[in-house]
Amino acid sequence: MTEGLLQYLENFLTDQRKNRIEAILANRTRRVTLVLEDLVDPHNASACLRSAEACGIQDVHIVENRHNFQVKTGVSMGSARWLTIRRYRSELLGAADQSPMATLPILDSLAESNDATTRCLSDLREKGYRIYATSPHENSIELPELDPSVPAAIVFGSEKDGISGTARQMADQCLRIPMYGFTESYNISVSAAITLYDVTMRMRNSTYNWHLSDKEKEELRLLWVRQSLRRSEFLEKQFRREQNASTHTMDD
Amino acid sequence: MTEGLLQYLENFLTDQRKNRIEAILANRTRRVTLVLEDLVDPHNASACLRSAEACGIQDVHIVENRHNFQVKTGVSMGSARWLTIRRYRSELLGAADQSPMATLPILDSLAESNDATTRCLSDLREKGYRIYATSPHENSIELPELDPSVPAAIVFGSEKDGISGTARQMADQCLRIPMYGFTESYNISVSAAITLYDVTMRMRNSTYNWHLSDKEKEELRLLWVRQSLRRSEFLEKQFRREQNASTHTMDD
């Protein structure tokens, strides 16, 4: 049924678009994933999504302990709709569908609760990722030392405070970008871009199998075909009607 | 006299600061330089300066054909004061000291005048730089192909229009960052950061002599010591007074 649907929907795409989807699928990876913990500035958050997508990374994890994650479409350039984004929200923040501009006051007794971080990083560890917390901490390794043969989840923290204590404790390693000037830090979106570019390029030049499985490709192909069509929902309904009609005819 | 002044001023610095200056001098390079052509957004411009400085690049060239270059201190993190910045201004823009927020209307007949670009890139070519214009142009090389054995001047164009036709024509090569997703471009400050990081890291790992000469180090050392002192001007005056006094005493 899904395959029939995919073929049906692909009729409405140009060959150029279909080829583009295949080329991007061939370069897509889940071996590197981005974790954004409590980013405040929608400009930064959006630039991070755009960089991840451009680097061929499929999965982004959004951790919201204190701040609602917000995207600026003009900056993300629509990259979010091609990504698989998982959100981990603290109970402090309440339901996900509240006003996108709201940030809740932090109750003193819960100020150190980073429950969303704990859930996110536990999930990632279970899936086999090595967790890197980006921090200029003295025990950190430098970016060129990051081993691209192991699946990597790279955590970037909030603009002001950096990664949380919870993320630092749960991480396998701290990671920093080598810097050679008086400037002691990069903007978060610049850090993320340099890191993701460097890691994925070294991964691509390695002999490790960083590609998606056929099953993963299949699922994404349908998702991306849907995203490529303006009238995707309408076309799907039409497809299902035709399917039902032909089933009924066969029954007759 | 300059050496005496340096020694005098260094008395007012902590050992930690002096060591830091030496460490940064040892990692500084003029073999890679950044050219920013007609950047409009002060946020981007500032982030580019910050990245160049953090990568250990000393020279930045600012080309202003249509737009006055503006820096946001909160974003550049004061990086500008450690850099050697050269500005090339179009005659269209008038004197450099006009209102920082002003942008002049472009006269139709002069709309294609990129005289500041021409002067800047001619200067750089004369100094032995190979000129790279960043552009997703079909004849461009990809970033990993850029040869770090040749001094490189890398030009980034305006946010909206990219590099000018003049820059493209004058460049030795067009350069692009490999991208693997649906996203077709990076934000300018992200592009600059990825490019400068990648090129300087490969340069550092090469056997080429990318270091400053002793003379260059000497000049920068004095500049940076001055920048590190709040009362630098006052201290210099005091030094010169003392010098004059001792000279007169010796004359007596």
Short mmCIF file of C-alpha atoms in Angstrom, two decimals:
data_model
loop_
_atom_site.label_atom_id
_atom_site.label_comp_id
_atom_site.label_asym_id
_atom_site.label_seq_id
_atom_site.Cartn_x
_atom_site.Cartn_y
_atom_site.Cartn_z
CA MET A 1 0.00 0.00 0.00
CA THR A 2 2.77 2.43 0.97
CA GLU A 3 4.75 1.52 -2.11
CA GLY A 4 1.70 2.02 -4.31
CA LEU A 5 1.15 5.41 -2.66
CA LEU A 6 4.76 6.41 -3.22
CA GLN A 7 4.59 5.52 -6.90
CA TYR A 8 1.32 7.40 -7.23
CA LEU A 9 2.68 10.53 -5.58
CA GLU A 10 5.94 10.42 -7.55
CA ASN A 11 3.89 10.86 -10.74
CA PHE A 12 3.37 14.43 -9.67
CA LEU A 13 7.07 15.19 -9.27
CA THR A 14 9.51 16.22 -11.98
CA ASP A 15 12.36 13.81 -12.78
CA GLN A 16 14.73 16.47 -11.53
CA ARG A 17 13.05 16.46 -8.13
CA LYS A 18 13.01 12.67 -7.95
CA ASN A 19 16.70 12.52 -8.80
CA ARG A 20 17.45 15.15 -6.21
CA ILE A 21 15.65 13.16 -3.51
CA GLU A 22 17.63 10.03 -4.46
CA ALA A 23 20.94 11.91 -4.41
CA ILE A 24 20.20 13.34 -0.99
CA LEU A 25 19.08 9.93 0.36
CA ALA A 26 22.38 8.45 -0.84
CA ASN A 27 24.27 11.06 1.20
CA ARG A 28 22.05 11.01 4.29
CA THR A 29 23.28 9.77 7.65
CA ARG A 30 22.01 8.98 11.14
CA ARG A 31 25.49 8.27 12.52
CA VAL A 32 25.93 11.88 13.57
CA THR A 33 23.14 13.64 15.38
CA LEU A 34 22.72 17.11 16.79
CA VAL A 35 21.30 17.83 20.25
CA LEU A 36 20.27 21.41 21.03
CA GLU A 37 19.74 22.00 24.73
CA ASP A 38 17.76 25.04 25.80
CA LEU A 39 18.67 27.39 22.96
CA VAL A 40 17.07 30.76 23.53
CA ASP A 41 17.64 32.68 20.29
CA PRO A 42 15.43 31.46 17.41
CA HIS A 43 18.04 32.82 14.99
CA ASN A 44 20.68 30.47 16.37
CA ALA A 45 18.31 27.53 16.60
CA SER A 46 17.27 27.95 12.98
CA ALA A 47 20.83 28.32 11.72
CA CYS A 48 21.73 25.07 13.52
CA LEU A 49 18.91 23.18 11.78
CA ARG A 50 20.00 24.57 8.43
CA SER A 51 23.62 23.52 8.97
CA ALA A 52 22.65 20.01 10.11
CA GLU A 53 20.46 19.53 7.06
CA ALA A 54 23.10 20.89 4.69
CA CYS A 55 25.65 18.46 6.18
CA GLY A 56 23.34 15.54 5.40
CA ILE A 57 22.37 14.85 9.02
CA GLN A 58 18.85 13.49 9.45
CA ASP A 59 18.19 13.60 13.19
CA VAL A 60 18.04 16.59 15.46
CA HIS A 61 17.07 16.39 19.13
CA ILE A 62 15.60 19.40 20.83
CA VAL A 63 15.85 19.57 24.60
CA GLU A 64 13.62 22.08 26.36
CA ASN A 65 14.24 22.29 30.08
CA ARG A 66 13.66 26.00 30.44
CA HIS A 67 13.07 27.46 27.01
CA ASN A 68 10.66 26.67 24.24
CA PHE A 69 12.47 25.96 21.03
CA GLN A 70 11.60 28.41 18.29
CA VAL A 71 12.49 28.48 14.64
CA LYS A 72 12.80 31.46 12.31
CA THR A 73 11.79 30.24 8.89
CA GLY A 74 13.78 32.94 7.11
CA VAL A 75 16.94 31.64 8.73
CA SER A 76 16.25 27.90 8.71
CA MET A 77 15.34 28.20 5.02
CA GLY A 78 12.72 25.50 5.47
CA SER A 79 15.33 22.94 6.48
CA ALA A 80 13.18 21.67 9.37
CA ARG A 81 10.73 19.90 7.10
CA TRP A 82 13.40 17.55 5.75
CA LEU A 83 14.70 16.60 9.18
CA THR A 84 13.52 14.14 11.79
CA ILE A 85 13.17 16.33 14.85
CA ARG A 86 12.50 14.88 18.30
CA ARG A 87 11.54 17.19 21.12
CA TYR A 88 12.15 16.45 24.78
CA ARG A 89 10.22 18.85 26.94
CA SER A 90 10.52 19.39 30.64
CA GLU A 91 7.33 19.04 32.62
CA LEU A 92 8.08 22.57 33.81
CA LEU A 93 7.27 23.92 30.38
CA GLY A 94 3.87 22.27 30.17
CA ALA A 95 2.17 21.30 26.93
CA ALA A 96 4.04 21.76 23.68
CA ASP A 97 1.32 23.73 21.97
CA GLN A 98 1.39 26.78 24.15
CA SER A 99 2.28 30.19 22.81
CA PRO A 100 5.57 29.87 20.95
CA MET A 101 6.89 33.05 22.52
CA ALA A 102 6.20 32.03 26.12
CA THR A 103 9.01 31.14 28.46
CA LEU A 104 8.01 30.06 31.91
CA PRO A 105 9.53 31.36 35.11
CA ILE A 106 11.73 28.78 36.79
CA LEU A 107 10.63 27.66 40.25
CA ASP A 108 13.57 27.81 42.62
CA SER A 109 13.18 24.28 43.85
CA LEU A 110 13.12 22.96 40.29
CA ALA A 111 15.73 25.26 38.82
CA GLU A 112 18.23 22.45 38.57
CA SER A 113 15.82 20.00 37.02
CA ASN A 114 17.08 19.00 33.60
CA ASP A 115 14.72 16.08 33.17
CA ALA A 116 14.40 16.61 29.43
CA THR A 117 18.19 16.37 29.04
CA THR A 118 18.25 13.14 31.04
CA ARG A 119 15.55 11.55 28.90
CA CYS A 120 17.12 12.66 25.64
CA LEU A 121 20.66 11.56 26.41
CA SER A 122 19.48 8.24 27.93
CA ASP A 123 17.59 7.52 24.72
CA LEU A 124 20.61 8.35 22.59
CA ARG A 125 22.96 6.23 24.68
CA GLU A 126 20.56 3.31 24.38
CA LYS A 127 20.66 3.70 20.61
CA GLY A 128 24.44 3.38 20.65
CA TYR A 129 25.53 6.99 20.34
CA ARG A 130 28.63 8.31 22.05
CA ILE A 131 27.63 11.58 23.64
CA TYR A 132 29.79 14.67 23.27
CA ALA A 133 29.05 17.81 25.26
CA THR A 134 30.55 20.88 23.60
CA SER A 135 32.37 22.87 26.25
CA PRO A 136 35.75 24.57 26.62
CA HIS A 137 36.21 22.37 29.72
CA GLU A 138 39.77 21.38 30.51
CA ASN A 139 39.15 17.65 30.08
CA SER A 140 37.66 18.09 26.65
CA ILE A 141 39.06 16.61 23.47
CA GLU A 142 39.59 18.80 20.42
CA LEU A 143 37.34 18.45 17.42
CA PRO A 144 39.93 16.74 15.17
CA GLU A 145 40.22 13.98 17.80
CA LEU A 146 36.55 13.04 17.58
CA ASP A 147 36.45 9.52 16.20
CA PRO A 148 33.97 9.37 13.30
CA SER A 149 33.81 5.56 13.43
CA VAL A 150 31.47 5.68 16.44
CA PRO A 151 27.96 7.14 16.12
CA ALA A 152 28.12 10.61 17.66
CA ALA A 153 25.49 12.71 19.40
CA ILE A 154 26.85 16.23 19.81
CA VAL A 155 25.19 18.45 22.40
CA PHE A 156 25.23 22.25 22.18
CA GLY A 157 24.00 24.23 25.17
CA SER A 158 22.30 27.56 25.66
CA GLU A 159 23.91 30.77 24.44
CA LYS A 160 24.45 32.18 27.90
CA ASP A 161 25.20 29.25 30.17
CA GLY A 162 26.46 26.59 27.78
CA ILE A 163 25.55 22.96 28.36
CA SER A 164 23.86 22.00 31.63
CA GLY A 165 25.59 20.18 34.44
CA THR A 166 23.37 17.21 33.64
CA ALA A 167 24.59 17.10 30.04
CA ARG A 168 28.19 17.40 31.17
CA GLN A 169 27.78 14.57 33.67
CA MET A 170 25.99 12.30 31.24
CA ALA A 171 28.34 12.92 28.31
CA ASP A 172 31.06 10.44 27.43
CA GLN A 173 33.37 13.27 26.52
CA CYS A 174 33.56 17.03 26.39
CA LEU A 175 34.45 18.48 23.03
CA ARG A 176 35.88 21.81 21.96
CA ILE A 177 36.86 23.50 18.73
CA PRO A 178 40.55 24.44 18.66
CA MET A 179 40.95 28.21 18.74
CA TYR A 180 44.09 30.23 18.12
CA GLY A 181 43.22 33.84 18.83
CA PHE A 182 42.14 36.14 21.63
CA THR A 183 38.53 35.25 20.89
CA GLU A 184 37.55 32.59 23.37
CA SER A 185 34.32 31.30 21.95
CA TYR A 186 32.30 31.04 18.80
CA ASN A 187 28.69 31.94 18.42
CA ILE A 188 26.60 28.76 18.95
CA SER A 189 25.45 28.51 15.33
CA VAL A 190 29.03 28.92 14.12
CA SER A 191 30.24 26.25 16.59
CA ALA A 192 27.57 23.84 15.43
CA ALA A 193 28.34 24.44 11.75
CA ILE A 194 32.11 23.96 12.10
CA THR A 195 31.62 20.84 14.23
CA LEU A 196 29.02 19.19 12.02
CA TYR A 197 30.92 20.00 8.83
CA ASP A 198 34.18 18.64 10.18
CA VAL A 199 32.74 15.44 11.63
CA THR A 200 30.54 14.57 8.66
CA MET A 201 33.31 15.28 6.12
CA ARG A 202 35.69 12.97 7.97
CA MET A 203 32.92 10.40 8.25
CA ARG A 204 32.29 10.60 4.48
CA ASN A 205 35.98 10.05 3.78
CA SER A 206 36.09 7.02 6.07
CA THR A 207 35.37 3.41 5.21
CA TYR A 208 32.64 3.06 7.84
CA ASN A 209 29.13 2.42 6.69
CA TRP A 210 27.43 5.67 7.57
CA HIS A 211 24.61 5.30 5.04
CA LEU A 212 20.93 4.79 5.75
CA SER A 213 19.51 1.28 5.50
CA ASP A 214 17.13 0.53 2.62
CA LYS A 215 14.22 0.57 5.04
CA GLU A 216 15.22 3.99 6.41
CA LYS A 217 15.58 5.31 2.88
CA GLU A 218 12.14 4.03 2.00
CA GLU A 219 10.50 5.79 4.90
CA LEU A 220 12.30 9.06 4.24
CA ARG A 221 11.58 8.89 0.52
CA LEU A 222 7.84 8.88 1.20
CA LEU A 223 8.20 11.69 3.72
CA TRP A 224 10.21 13.84 1.34
CA VAL A 225 7.93 13.16 -1.62
CA ARG A 226 5.03 14.31 0.55
CA GLN A 227 6.95 17.41 1.57
CA SER A 228 7.78 18.16 -2.05
CA LEU A 229 4.13 18.24 -3.08
CA ARG A 230 1.92 21.17 -2.29
CA ARG A 231 -1.25 19.14 -2.52
CA SER A 232 0.09 16.02 -0.87
CA GLU A 233 -2.89 15.48 1.44
CA PHE A 234 -5.40 15.94 -1.34
CA LEU A 235 -3.48 13.54 -3.60
CA GLU A 236 -3.26 10.91 -0.88
CA LYS A 237 -7.00 11.03 -0.30
CA GLN A 238 -7.53 10.65 -4.03
CA PHE A 239 -5.16 7.69 -4.11
CA ARG A 240 -7.01 5.97 -1.25
CA ARG A 241 -10.39 6.58 -2.89
CA GLU A 242 -9.12 5.02 -6.11
CA GLN A 243 -7.67 2.10 -4.15
CA ASN A 244 -10.96 1.51 -2.35
CA ALA A 245 -12.91 1.79 -5.57
CA SER A 246 -10.71 -0.77 -7.31
CA THR A 247 -10.89 -3.12 -4.29
CA HIS A 248 -14.66 -2.91 -4.34
CA THR A 249 -14.74 -3.51 -8.09
CA MET A 250 -12.58 -6.59 -7.65
CA ASP A 251 -14.89 -7.80 -4.90
CA ASP A 252 -17.89 -7.53 -7.17
CA MET B 1 63.06 53.27 21.03
CA THR B 2 60.17 50.94 20.10
CA GLU B 3 61.80 48.08 21.93
CA GLY B 4 62.27 50.22 24.99
CA LEU B 5 58.64 51.25 24.81
CA LEU B 6 57.52 47.64 24.51
CA GLN B 7 59.54 46.64 27.57
CA TYR B 8 58.17 49.60 29.47
CA LEU B 9 54.56 48.80 28.61
CA GLU B 10 54.99 45.09 29.31
CA ASN B 11 55.75 45.98 32.95
CA PHE B 12 52.07 46.78 33.32
CA LEU B 13 50.89 43.39 32.04
CA THR B 14 50.54 40.18 34.04
CA ASP B 15 52.78 37.27 33.08
CA GLN B 16 49.66 35.40 32.09
CA ARG B 17 48.78 38.11 29.58
CA LYS B 18 52.30 38.25 28.18
CA ASN B 19 52.35 34.47 27.74
CA ARG B 20 49.00 34.58 26.04
CA ILE B 21 50.22 37.19 23.56
CA GLU B 22 53.27 35.05 22.77
CA ALA B 23 51.16 31.92 22.30
CA ILE B 24 48.80 33.73 19.94
CA LEU B 25 51.71 35.27 17.99
CA ALA B 26 53.16 31.77 17.52
CA ASN B 27 49.87 30.64 15.98
CA ARG B 28 49.17 33.75 13.91
CA THR B 29 49.17 33.71 10.12
CA ARG B 30 48.96 36.06 7.15
CA ARG B 31 48.85 33.22 4.60
CA VAL B 32 45.08 33.10 4.71
CA THR B 33 43.11 36.32 4.55
CA LEU B 34 39.43 37.12 4.56
CA VAL B 35 37.81 39.60 2.17
CA LEU B 36 34.28 40.80 2.96
CA GLU B 37 32.61 42.49 0.01
CA ASP B 38 29.59 44.68 0.67
CA LEU B 39 28.19 42.85 3.67
CA VAL B 40 24.97 44.51 4.77
CA ASP B 41 24.14 42.90 8.10
CA PRO B 42 26.40 44.05 10.97
CA HIS B 43 25.61 40.79 12.76
CA ASN B 44 27.15 38.76 9.93
CA ALA B 45 30.08 41.10 9.51
CA SER B 46 30.92 40.90 13.20
CA ALA B 47 30.61 37.13 13.33
CA CYS B 48 33.04 36.91 10.37
CA LEU B 49 35.64 39.02 12.19
CA ARG B 50 35.26 36.89 15.29
CA SER B 51 35.75 33.65 13.34
CA ALA B 52 38.79 34.96 11.47
CA GLU B 53 40.42 36.06 14.72
CA ALA B 54 39.63 32.77 16.45
CA CYS B 55 41.19 30.87 13.53
CA GLY B 56 44.42 32.84 13.99
CA ILE B 57 44.03 34.95 10.85
CA GLN B 58 45.54 38.44 11.13
CA ASP B 59 44.33 40.29 8.03
CA VAL B 60 40.79 41.14 7.04
CA HIS B 61 39.93 43.26 3.99
CA ILE B 62 36.69 45.17 3.93
CA VAL B 63 35.33 46.16 0.55
CA GLU B 64 32.62 48.80 0.49
CA ASN B 65 31.20 49.44 -2.96
CA ARG B 66 27.62 50.05 -1.89
CA HIS B 67 27.39 49.47 1.82
CA ASN B 68 29.23 50.85 4.78
CA PHE B 69 30.72 48.11 6.85
CA GLN B 70 29.35 48.02 10.37
CA VAL B 71 30.36 45.97 13.36
CA LYS B 72 28.26 44.87 16.32
CA THR B 73 30.57 44.73 19.30
CA GLY B 74 28.39 42.24 21.16
CA VAL B 75 28.80 39.78 18.30
CA SER B 76 32.39 40.45 17.29
CA MET B 77 33.39 40.13 20.97
CA GLY B 78 36.03 42.78 20.50
CA SER B 79 37.88 40.65 17.95
CA ALA B 80 38.38 43.65 15.63
CA ARG B 81 40.99 45.26 17.85
CA TRP B 82 43.38 42.30 17.46
CA LEU B 83 43.07 42.21 13.67
CA THR B 84 44.70 44.22 10.91
CA ILE B 85 41.70 45.54 9.01
CA ARG B 86 42.05 47.33 5.68
CA ARG B 87 39.07 49.13 4.22
CA TYR B 88 38.58 49.75 0.51
CA ARG B 89 35.80 52.26 -0.02
CA SER B 90 34.10 53.18 -3.26
CA GLU B 91 34.12 56.87 -4.13
CA LEU B 92 30.35 56.50 -4.28
CA LEU B 93 30.23 56.11 -0.52
CA GLY B 94 32.15 59.27 0.20
CA ALA B 95 34.24 59.81 3.30
CA ALA B 96 34.68 56.98 5.77
CA ASP B 97 33.57 58.96 8.78
CA GLN B 98 29.97 59.55 7.78
CA SER B 99 27.06 58.23 9.82
CA PRO B 100 27.61 54.53 10.35
CA MET B 101 24.01 53.73 9.53
CA ALA B 102 23.94 55.58 6.21
CA THR B 103 23.77 53.72 2.94
CA LEU B 104 23.83 55.79 -0.19
CA PRO B 105 21.46 55.40 -3.10
CA ILE B 106 23.16 53.87 -6.10
CA LEU B 107 23.28 56.04 -9.20
CA ASP B 108 22.13 54.04 -12.20
CA SER B 109 25.16 54.87 -14.29
CA LEU B 110 27.47 53.78 -11.51
CA ALA B 111 25.50 50.79 -10.29
CA GLU B 112 28.02 48.39 -11.74
CA SER B 113 31.04 50.20 -10.40
CA ASN B 114 32.93 47.94 -8.06
CA ASP B 115 36.03 50.07 -7.89
CA ALA B 116 36.74 49.15 -4.28
CA THR B 117 36.73 45.45 -5.19
CA THR B 118 39.13 46.08 -8.05
CA ARG B 119 41.58 47.96 -5.83
CA CYS B 120 41.41 45.40 -3.05
CA LEU B 121 41.87 42.32 -5.20
CA SER B 122 44.64 43.95 -7.28
CA ASP B 123 46.50 44.71 -4.06
CA LEU B 124 46.09 41.15 -2.83
CA ARG B 125 47.21 39.63 -6.12
CA GLU B 126 50.29 41.84 -6.07
CA LYS B 127 51.09 40.51 -2.60
CA GLY B 128 51.02 36.97 -3.93
CA TYR B 129 47.61 35.78 -2.81
CA ARG B 130 45.54 33.38 -4.85
CA ILE B 131 42.03 34.81 -4.90
CA TYR B 132 39.02 32.60 -4.23
CA ALA B 133 35.50 33.92 -4.75
CA THR B 134 32.98 31.92 -2.75
CA SER B 135 30.10 31.07 -5.03
CA PRO B 136 28.08 27.96 -5.85
CA HIS B 137 29.13 28.56 -9.47
CA GLU B 138 29.47 25.45 -11.64
CA ASN B 139 33.17 25.95 -12.27
CA SER B 140 33.97 26.23 -8.60
CA ILE B 141 36.23 23.89 -6.69
CA GLU B 142 35.06 22.36 -3.42
CA LEU B 143 36.55 23.52 -0.14
CA PRO B 144 38.62 20.34 0.48
CA GLU B 145 40.37 20.97 -2.87
CA LEU B 146 41.69 24.38 -1.82
CA ASP B 147 45.47 24.07 -1.70
CA PRO B 148 46.76 25.46 1.60
CA SER B 149 50.33 25.70 0.27
CA VAL B 150 49.50 28.91 -1.62
CA PRO B 151 48.56 32.10 0.24
CA ALA B 152 44.78 32.39 -0.05
CA ALA B 153 42.50 35.43 -0.08
CA ILE B 154 38.92 34.24 0.28
CA VAL B 155 36.16 36.62 -0.78
CA PHE B 156 32.64 36.47 0.64
CA GLY B 157 29.95 38.57 -0.99
CA SER B 158 26.81 40.30 0.18
CA GLU B 159 24.01 38.35 1.83
CA LYS B 160 21.55 38.93 -0.96
CA ASP B 161 23.53 39.01 -4.18
CA GLY B 162 26.67 37.08 -3.30
CA ILE B 163 30.01 38.18 -4.73
CA SER B 164 30.06 40.86 -7.44
CA GLY B 165 30.74 40.16 -11.09
CA THR B 166 34.00 42.04 -10.65
CA ALA B 167 35.12 39.71 -7.85
CA ARG B 168 34.14 36.66 -9.87
CA GLN B 169 36.08 37.90 -12.91
CA MET B 170 39.14 38.84 -10.93
CA ALA B 171 39.23 35.66 -8.84
CA ASP B 172 41.59 32.85 -9.72
CA GLN B 173 38.99 30.31 -8.71
CA CYS B 174 35.46 30.04 -7.43
CA LEU B 175 35.05 28.08 -4.23
CA ARG B 176 32.10 26.33 -2.63
CA ILE B 177 31.41 24.34 0.49
CA PRO B 178 30.20 20.83 -0.30
CA MET B 179 26.56 20.43 0.74
CA TYR B 180 24.54 17.25 0.97
CA GLY B 181 20.99 18.24 1.78
CA PHE B 182 18.04 20.16 0.39
CA THR B 183 19.46 23.34 1.89
CA GLU B 184 21.30 25.11 -0.91
CA SER B 185 23.28 27.70 0.97
CA TYR B 186 24.70 28.59 4.32
CA ASN B 187 24.34 31.86 6.08
CA ILE B 188 27.36 34.04 5.23
CA SER B 189 28.85 33.95 8.72
CA VAL B 190 28.50 30.17 8.82
CA SER B 191 30.13 29.86 5.37
CA ALA B 192 33.03 32.02 6.44
CA ALA B 193 33.53 30.09 9.68
CA ILE B 194 33.52 26.66 8.02
CA THR B 195 35.85 27.83 5.27
CA LEU B 196 38.36 29.60 7.51
CA TYR B 197 38.40 26.75 10.02
CA ASP B 198 38.94 24.12 7.35
CA VAL B 199 41.65 26.00 5.46
CA THR B 200 43.62 27.11 8.50
CA MET B 201 43.46 23.67 10.13
CA ARG B 202 44.85 22.06 6.97
CA MET B 203 47.46 24.80 6.76
CA ARG B 204 48.51 24.14 10.38
CA ASN B 205 48.90 20.44 9.66
CA SER B 206 51.02 21.13 6.59
CA THR B 207 54.77 21.55 6.40
CA TYR B 208 54.57 25.01 4.81
CA ASN B 209 55.86 27.96 6.74
CA TRP B 210 52.68 29.80 7.54
CA HIS B 211 54.09 31.64 10.58
CA LEU B 212 54.72 35.36 10.91
CA SER B 213 58.26 36.67 10.45
CA ASP B 214 60.08 37.97 13.52
CA LYS B 215 59.54 41.50 12.28
CA GLU B 216 55.81 40.96 11.86
CA LYS B 217 55.63 39.45 15.33
CA GLU B 218 57.45 42.44 16.78
CA GLU B 219 55.01 44.91 15.27
CA LEU B 220 51.99 42.96 16.38
CA ARG B 221 53.38 42.43 19.86
CA LEU B 222 53.53 46.17 20.44
CA LEU B 223 50.06 46.63 18.98
CA TRP B 224 48.58 43.92 21.18
CA VAL B 225 50.35 45.12 24.30
CA ARG B 226 48.87 48.56 23.64
CA GLN B 227 45.43 47.02 23.14
CA SER B 228 45.79 45.04 26.35
CA LEU B 229 46.38 48.15 28.44
CA ARG B 230 43.57 50.47 29.38
CA ARG B 231 45.87 53.44 29.93
CA SER B 232 48.16 52.70 27.00
CA GLU B 233 48.21 56.29 25.69
CA PHE B 234 48.89 57.75 29.11
CA LEU B 235 51.69 55.23 29.73
CA GLU B 236 53.30 55.95 26.37
CA LYS B 237 53.34 59.65 27.06
CA GLN B 238 54.93 58.99 30.44
CA PHE B 239 57.53 56.74 28.79
CA ARG B 240 58.43 59.42 26.25
CA ARG B 241 58.68 62.07 28.94
CA GLU B 242 61.04 59.85 30.91
CA GLN B 243 63.07 59.14 27.76
CA ASN B 244 63.37 62.83 26.97
CA ALA B 245 64.32 63.63 30.53
CA SER B 246 67.09 61.02 30.56
CA THR B 247 68.30 62.16 27.12
CA HIS B 248 68.51 65.73 28.37
CA THR B 249 70.24 64.56 31.50
CA MET B 250 72.76 62.68 29.41
CA ASP B 251 73.26 65.77 27.24
CA ASP B 252 74.01 67.88 30.24
#
